[in-house]
């Protein structure tokens, strides 16, 4: 089994734009190399929005050097970016955006959802790019719920969706630049199970709803994150309540991480270059 390095509780929520009340469950600022190749995870909601004629969200802003992965549980979002890509996602869908060399984008509640109002519940993950891929062309993947493999866990333990990577031969649809797994799990109360994770990987388990116990003892409750050591090839779960869980694992990149707001590179000089490139319009323009 993988040893537990620590259990961390989410801080107080803050707003991103006027559409996303988020709690940052982890970031590279605090956990550093222990979470590589991942950088950050924001959990938004569940939050009830009243009907509105205006679409709430975050307006045009840049990114360089990493990827954003947005998974919606409730509500609807719309994305538009300077690569010409865009799309609308609803419950179960995922947007996987590669900022690469640079991109401008915006994220809003979808117009229909805004008019109706309702509950928004989602997570957004930042995934680092290896140094050799940081200036890759910007790209966008829409991963609809129907394209994501669903695996029934043994003994009525629940269901696992493979967004990226592999679970016992079931491969996720996301293209990734380094070996990693992103699994979305719905676990049934009373279940006891083991999840395989390759030795040598960093791994994190996040409980968005419910509660469980890890490796026969440590409690993990709603809004908490468990971080595991690299040796060992599995974690054991005893599920106390029906739970909504995200499991992340990946091979550490072992490279310097230097971030400044929406840019994540390997050196201060590269950050300064990103700022200069953005100011002179090298990230393109939003259509319309």
C-alpha positions as CSV (number, residue, x, y, z in Angstrom):
1,X,0.0,0.0,0.0
2,X,1.0,3.6,-0.5
3,X,1.7,5.4,2.7
4,X,-0.3,8.6,3.5
5,X,1.9,11.6,3.5
6,X,-0.8,14.0,4.8
7,X,-4.5,14.9,4.8
8,X,-5.4,18.5,4.0
9,X,-8.6,20.4,4.4
10,X,-9.9,23.0,1.9
11,X,-9.6,26.6,2.8
12,X,-12.5,29.1,2.8
13,X,-14.0,29.7,-0.7
14,X,-13.2,32.7,-2.9
15,X,-14.8,33.9,-6.1
16,X,-13.2,33.5,-9.5
17,X,-15.0,36.1,-11.7
18,X,-18.7,36.3,-10.8
19,X,-19.5,32.8,-11.7
20,X,-17.3,30.4,-9.8
21,X,-17.2,30.2,-5.9
22,X,-14.1,27.9,-5.5
23,X,-12.0,26.3,-2.8
24,X,-8.5,25.5,-3.9
25,X,-7.9,22.0,-2.6
26,X,-4.2,22.0,-3.5
27,X,-1.6,24.0,-5.4
28,X,2.0,23.8,-6.4
29,X,2.7,26.8,-4.2
30,X,2.0,24.7,-1.0
31,X,2.7,21.1,-2.0
32,X,5.4,21.6,-4.7
33,X,7.0,18.5,-6.1
34,X,4.6,16.2,-4.2
35,X,1.8,16.9,-6.6
36,X,3.8,17.0,-9.9
37,X,2.7,16.7,-12.8
38,X,-0.5,18.4,-11.3
39,X,-0.5,22.1,-10.3
40,X,-3.8,23.0,-8.8
41,X,-7.4,21.8,-8.2
42,X,-10.3,24.2,-7.7
43,X,-13.7,22.8,-6.5
44,X,-16.6,25.1,-7.4
45,X,-19.9,24.7,-5.6
46,X,-22.4,23.2,-5.3
47,X,-23.8,26.7,-5.5
48,X,-27.3,27.8,-6.5
49,X,-27.6,30.6,-8.9
50,X,-30.8,32.6,-9.5
51,X,-32.0,33.1,-13.1
52,X,-30.1,35.9,-14.9
53,X,-30.2,37.6,-18.2
54,X,-26.4,38.0,-18.0
55,X,-24.0,35.0,-18.2
56,X,-21.8,34.9,-15.2
57,X,-18.2,33.7,-15.4
58,X,-14.7,34.9,-16.2
59,X,-13.9,37.1,-19.2
60,X,-10.9,36.9,-21.6
61,X,-7.6,36.0,-19.9
62,X,-4.3,34.3,-21.0
63,X,-2.5,31.1,-20.1
64,X,0.8,29.6,-21.0
65,X,2.8,26.4,-20.1
66,X,0.1,24.1,-18.8
67,X,-3.4,22.6,-19.3
68,X,-6.7,23.2,-17.7
69,X,-9.2,20.3,-17.2
70,X,-12.8,21.2,-16.3
71,X,-15.3,18.6,-15.2
72,X,-18.9,19.5,-14.7
73,X,-21.2,17.6,-12.3
74,X,-24.2,20.0,-12.4
75,X,-24.9,23.1,-14.6
76,X,-23.6,24.1,-18.0
77,X,-20.5,26.0,-19.1
78,X,-19.4,27.6,-22.3
79,X,-15.8,28.0,-23.4
80,X,-14.3,30.1,-26.2
81,X,-10.6,30.7,-27.0
82,X,-8.2,32.3,-29.4
83,X,-7.4,29.1,-31.2
84,X,-10.9,29.2,-32.6
85,X,-12.1,26.4,-30.4
86,X,-15.1,26.4,-28.1
87,X,-17.9,24.4,-26.8
88,X,-20.6,23.8,-24.3
89,X,-20.4,21.1,-21.6
90,X,-22.9,19.8,-19.1
91,X,-23.1,17.2,-16.4
92,X,-20.4,14.5,-16.9
93,X,-18.6,16.3,-19.7
94,X,-15.0,17.5,-19.6
95,X,-13.1,20.3,-21.3
96,X,-9.3,19.7,-21.7
97,X,-7.5,22.8,-22.9
98,X,-3.8,22.9,-23.7
99,X,-2.5,26.5,-23.3
100,X,0.9,25.5,-24.5
101,X,2.7,28.4,-26.1
102,X,-0.2,30.7,-25.3
103,X,-3.9,31.1,-25.4
104,X,-6.6,33.6,-24.6
105,X,-9.9,32.2,-23.4
106,X,-13.1,32.9,-21.5
107,X,-15.4,30.7,-19.4
108,X,-19.1,31.5,-18.7
109,X,-22.3,29.8,-17.6
110,X,-24.1,28.7,-20.7
111,X,-27.0,31.0,-21.8
112,X,-29.7,28.5,-21.1
113,X,-28.4,27.7,-17.7
114,X,-28.1,31.4,-16.9
115,X,-31.7,32.0,-17.9
116,X,-33.1,29.1,-15.9
117,X,-30.8,29.4,-13.0
118,X,-29.8,26.3,-10.9
119,X,-27.0,24.5,-9.2
120,X,-23.4,24.7,-10.5
121,X,-21.0,22.0,-9.3
122,X,-17.6,21.5,-11.0
123,X,-13.9,21.1,-10.6
124,X,-11.0,22.6,-12.6
125,X,-7.6,20.9,-12.6
126,X,-4.3,22.4,-13.8
127,X,-1.9,19.9,-15.3
128,X,1.7,20.9,-15.9
129,X,3.4,20.4,-19.3
130,X,6.9,19.0,-19.5
131,X,9.6,21.6,-20.4
132,X,9.9,20.2,-23.9
133,X,6.1,20.7,-24.5
134,X,5.5,24.0,-22.8
135,X,5.5,25.9,-26.2
136,X,3.3,23.3,-28.0
137,X,0.5,24.7,-30.1
138,X,-2.6,25.6,-28.1
139,X,-5.3,22.9,-28.4
140,X,-8.7,22.0,-27.1
141,X,-10.4,18.6,-26.4
142,X,-14.1,18.2,-25.7
143,X,-14.7,14.9,-23.8
144,X,-18.4,14.3,-23.7
145,X,-19.8,12.0,-21.0
146,X,-20.7,9.4,-23.6
147,X,-17.0,9.1,-24.7
148,X,-15.7,8.5,-21.2
149,X,-15.4,4.8,-20.2
150,X,-17.4,3.7,-17.1
151,X,-16.2,0.8,-15.1
152,X,-18.4,-0.9,-12.5
153,X,-16.3,-1.6,-9.4
154,X,-16.4,-5.1,-7.7
155,X,-19.0,-6.0,-5.1
156,X,-21.3,-3.1,-6.0
157,X,-18.6,-0.7,-4.9
158,X,-19.7,2.0,-7.3
159,X,-18.5,3.3,-10.6
160,X,-15.2,4.7,-12.0
161,X,-14.9,6.9,-15.0
162,X,-11.6,7.0,-16.8
163,X,-11.1,10.5,-18.1
164,X,-7.3,10.1,-18.7
165,X,-4.9,7.2,-18.3
166,X,-5.9,3.6,-17.7
167,X,-7.8,1.6,-15.2
168,X,-7.4,-2.2,-15.7
169,X,-7.3,-1.9,-19.5
170,X,-10.0,0.8,-19.8
171,X,-8.4,3.8,-21.4
172,X,-9.6,7.4,-21.1
173,X,-10.1,9.6,-24.2
174,X,-7.9,12.5,-23.1
175,X,-4.6,13.0,-24.8
176,X,-1.8,13.8,-22.2
177,X,1.8,14.9,-22.6
178,X,3.1,12.8,-19.7
179,X,1.8,9.5,-18.0
180,X,-1.0,10.3,-15.7
181,X,-4.5,9.1,-14.6
182,X,-7.6,11.2,-13.9
183,X,-10.4,9.1,-12.5
184,X,-13.9,10.3,-11.4
185,X,-15.5,7.9,-8.9
186,X,-18.9,7.5,-7.4
187,X,-18.5,5.1,-4.4
188,X,-21.3,3.3,-2.6
189,X,-21.6,3.3,1.2
190,X,-20.2,0.1,2.7
191,X,-17.9,-0.6,-0.2
192,X,-14.4,-1.9,0.5
193,X,-11.9,-1.8,-2.4
194,X,-8.4,-1.3,-3.6
195,X,-7.4,1.1,-6.3
196,X,-4.2,0.2,-8.2
197,X,-1.7,3.0,-8.7
198,X,1.8,2.5,-10.2
199,X,4.7,2.7,-7.9
200,X,6.8,5.8,-8.3
201,X,3.9,8.0,-9.1
202,X,2.6,11.0,-7.1
203,X,-1.1,10.3,-6.2
204,X,-3.8,12.4,-4.6
205,X,-7.4,11.5,-3.6
206,X,-10.0,14.2,-3.2
207,X,-13.4,13.8,-1.5
208,X,-15.9,16.2,-3.0
209,X,-18.9,14.6,-1.2
210,X,-19.2,11.9,1.4
211,X,-16.6,10.2,3.6
212,X,-14.3,7.2,3.7
213,X,-11.3,5.7,5.4
214,X,-7.9,5.1,3.9
215,X,-5.7,2.0,4.3
216,X,-7.8,0.8,7.1
217,X,-7.7,3.9,9.4
218,X,-7.2,7.5,8.3
219,X,-10.5,9.3,7.8
220,X,-11.1,11.4,4.7
221,X,-14.1,13.6,4.6
222,X,-15.9,16.1,2.3
223,X,-13.5,18.9,1.2
224,X,-10.4,17.0,2.1
225,X,-7.4,15.8,0.1
226,X,-5.1,12.9,0.9
227,X,-1.5,12.9,-0.5
228,X,0.3,9.5,-0.9
229,X,4.0,8.6,-1.0
230,X,5.5,7.3,-4.2
231,X,6.4,3.7,-3.2
232,X,3.6,1.2,-3.1
233,X,1.2,0.2,-5.8
234,X,-2.4,0.6,-4.3
235,X,-4.6,2.4,-1.8
236,X,-7.4,0.8,0.2
237,X,-10.7,2.5,0.7
238,X,-13.5,1.8,3.2
239,X,-16.5,3.9,2.1
240,X,-18.6,5.2,5.0
241,X,-21.1,7.3,3.0
242,X,-22.0,7.5,-0.7
243,X,-19.0,9.5,-2.0
244,X,-18.0,11.6,-5.0
245,X,-14.2,11.3,-5.4
246,X,-11.5,12.3,-7.8
247,X,-8.2,10.3,-7.9
248,X,-5.1,11.8,-9.6
249,X,-1.8,10.0,-10.2
250,X,1.1,10.8,-12.4
251,X,4.8,10.4,-13.0
252,X,6.6,13.4,-11.5
253,X,8.2,15.7,-14.1
254,X,11.2,16.5,-11.9
255,X,11.6,20.0,-13.4
256,X,11.6,23.5,-11.9
257,X,8.2,25.1,-11.6
258,X,8.0,28.9,-11.7
259,X,4.5,30.4,-11.8
260,X,3.2,33.9,-12.1
261,X,-0.6,34.1,-12.2
262,X,-1.8,32.5,-15.5
263,X,1.7,31.5,-16.6
264,X,3.6,28.4,-15.4
265,X,7.1,27.9,-16.8
266,X,10.5,26.6,-15.7
267,X,12.4,29.8,-15.1
268,X,11.8,33.5,-14.2
269,X,13.2,34.4,-17.6
270,X,10.5,32.3,-19.3
271,X,7.8,34.0,-17.2
272,X,9.1,37.5,-18.3
273,X,9.0,36.3,-21.9
274,X,5.5,35.1,-21.5
275,X,4.4,38.4,-20.1
276,X,6.1,40.2,-23.0
277,X,4.6,37.9,-25.6
278,X,1.1,38.4,-24.1
279,X,1.5,42.2,-24.1
280,X,2.5,42.3,-27.7
281,X,-0.4,40.1,-28.9
282,X,1.4,36.8,-29.5
283,X,-1.3,34.8,-27.9
284,X,-3.7,35.6,-30.8
285,X,-7.1,37.2,-30.6
286,X,-10.6,36.2,-29.6
287,X,-13.0,36.0,-32.6
288,X,-15.7,38.6,-32.5
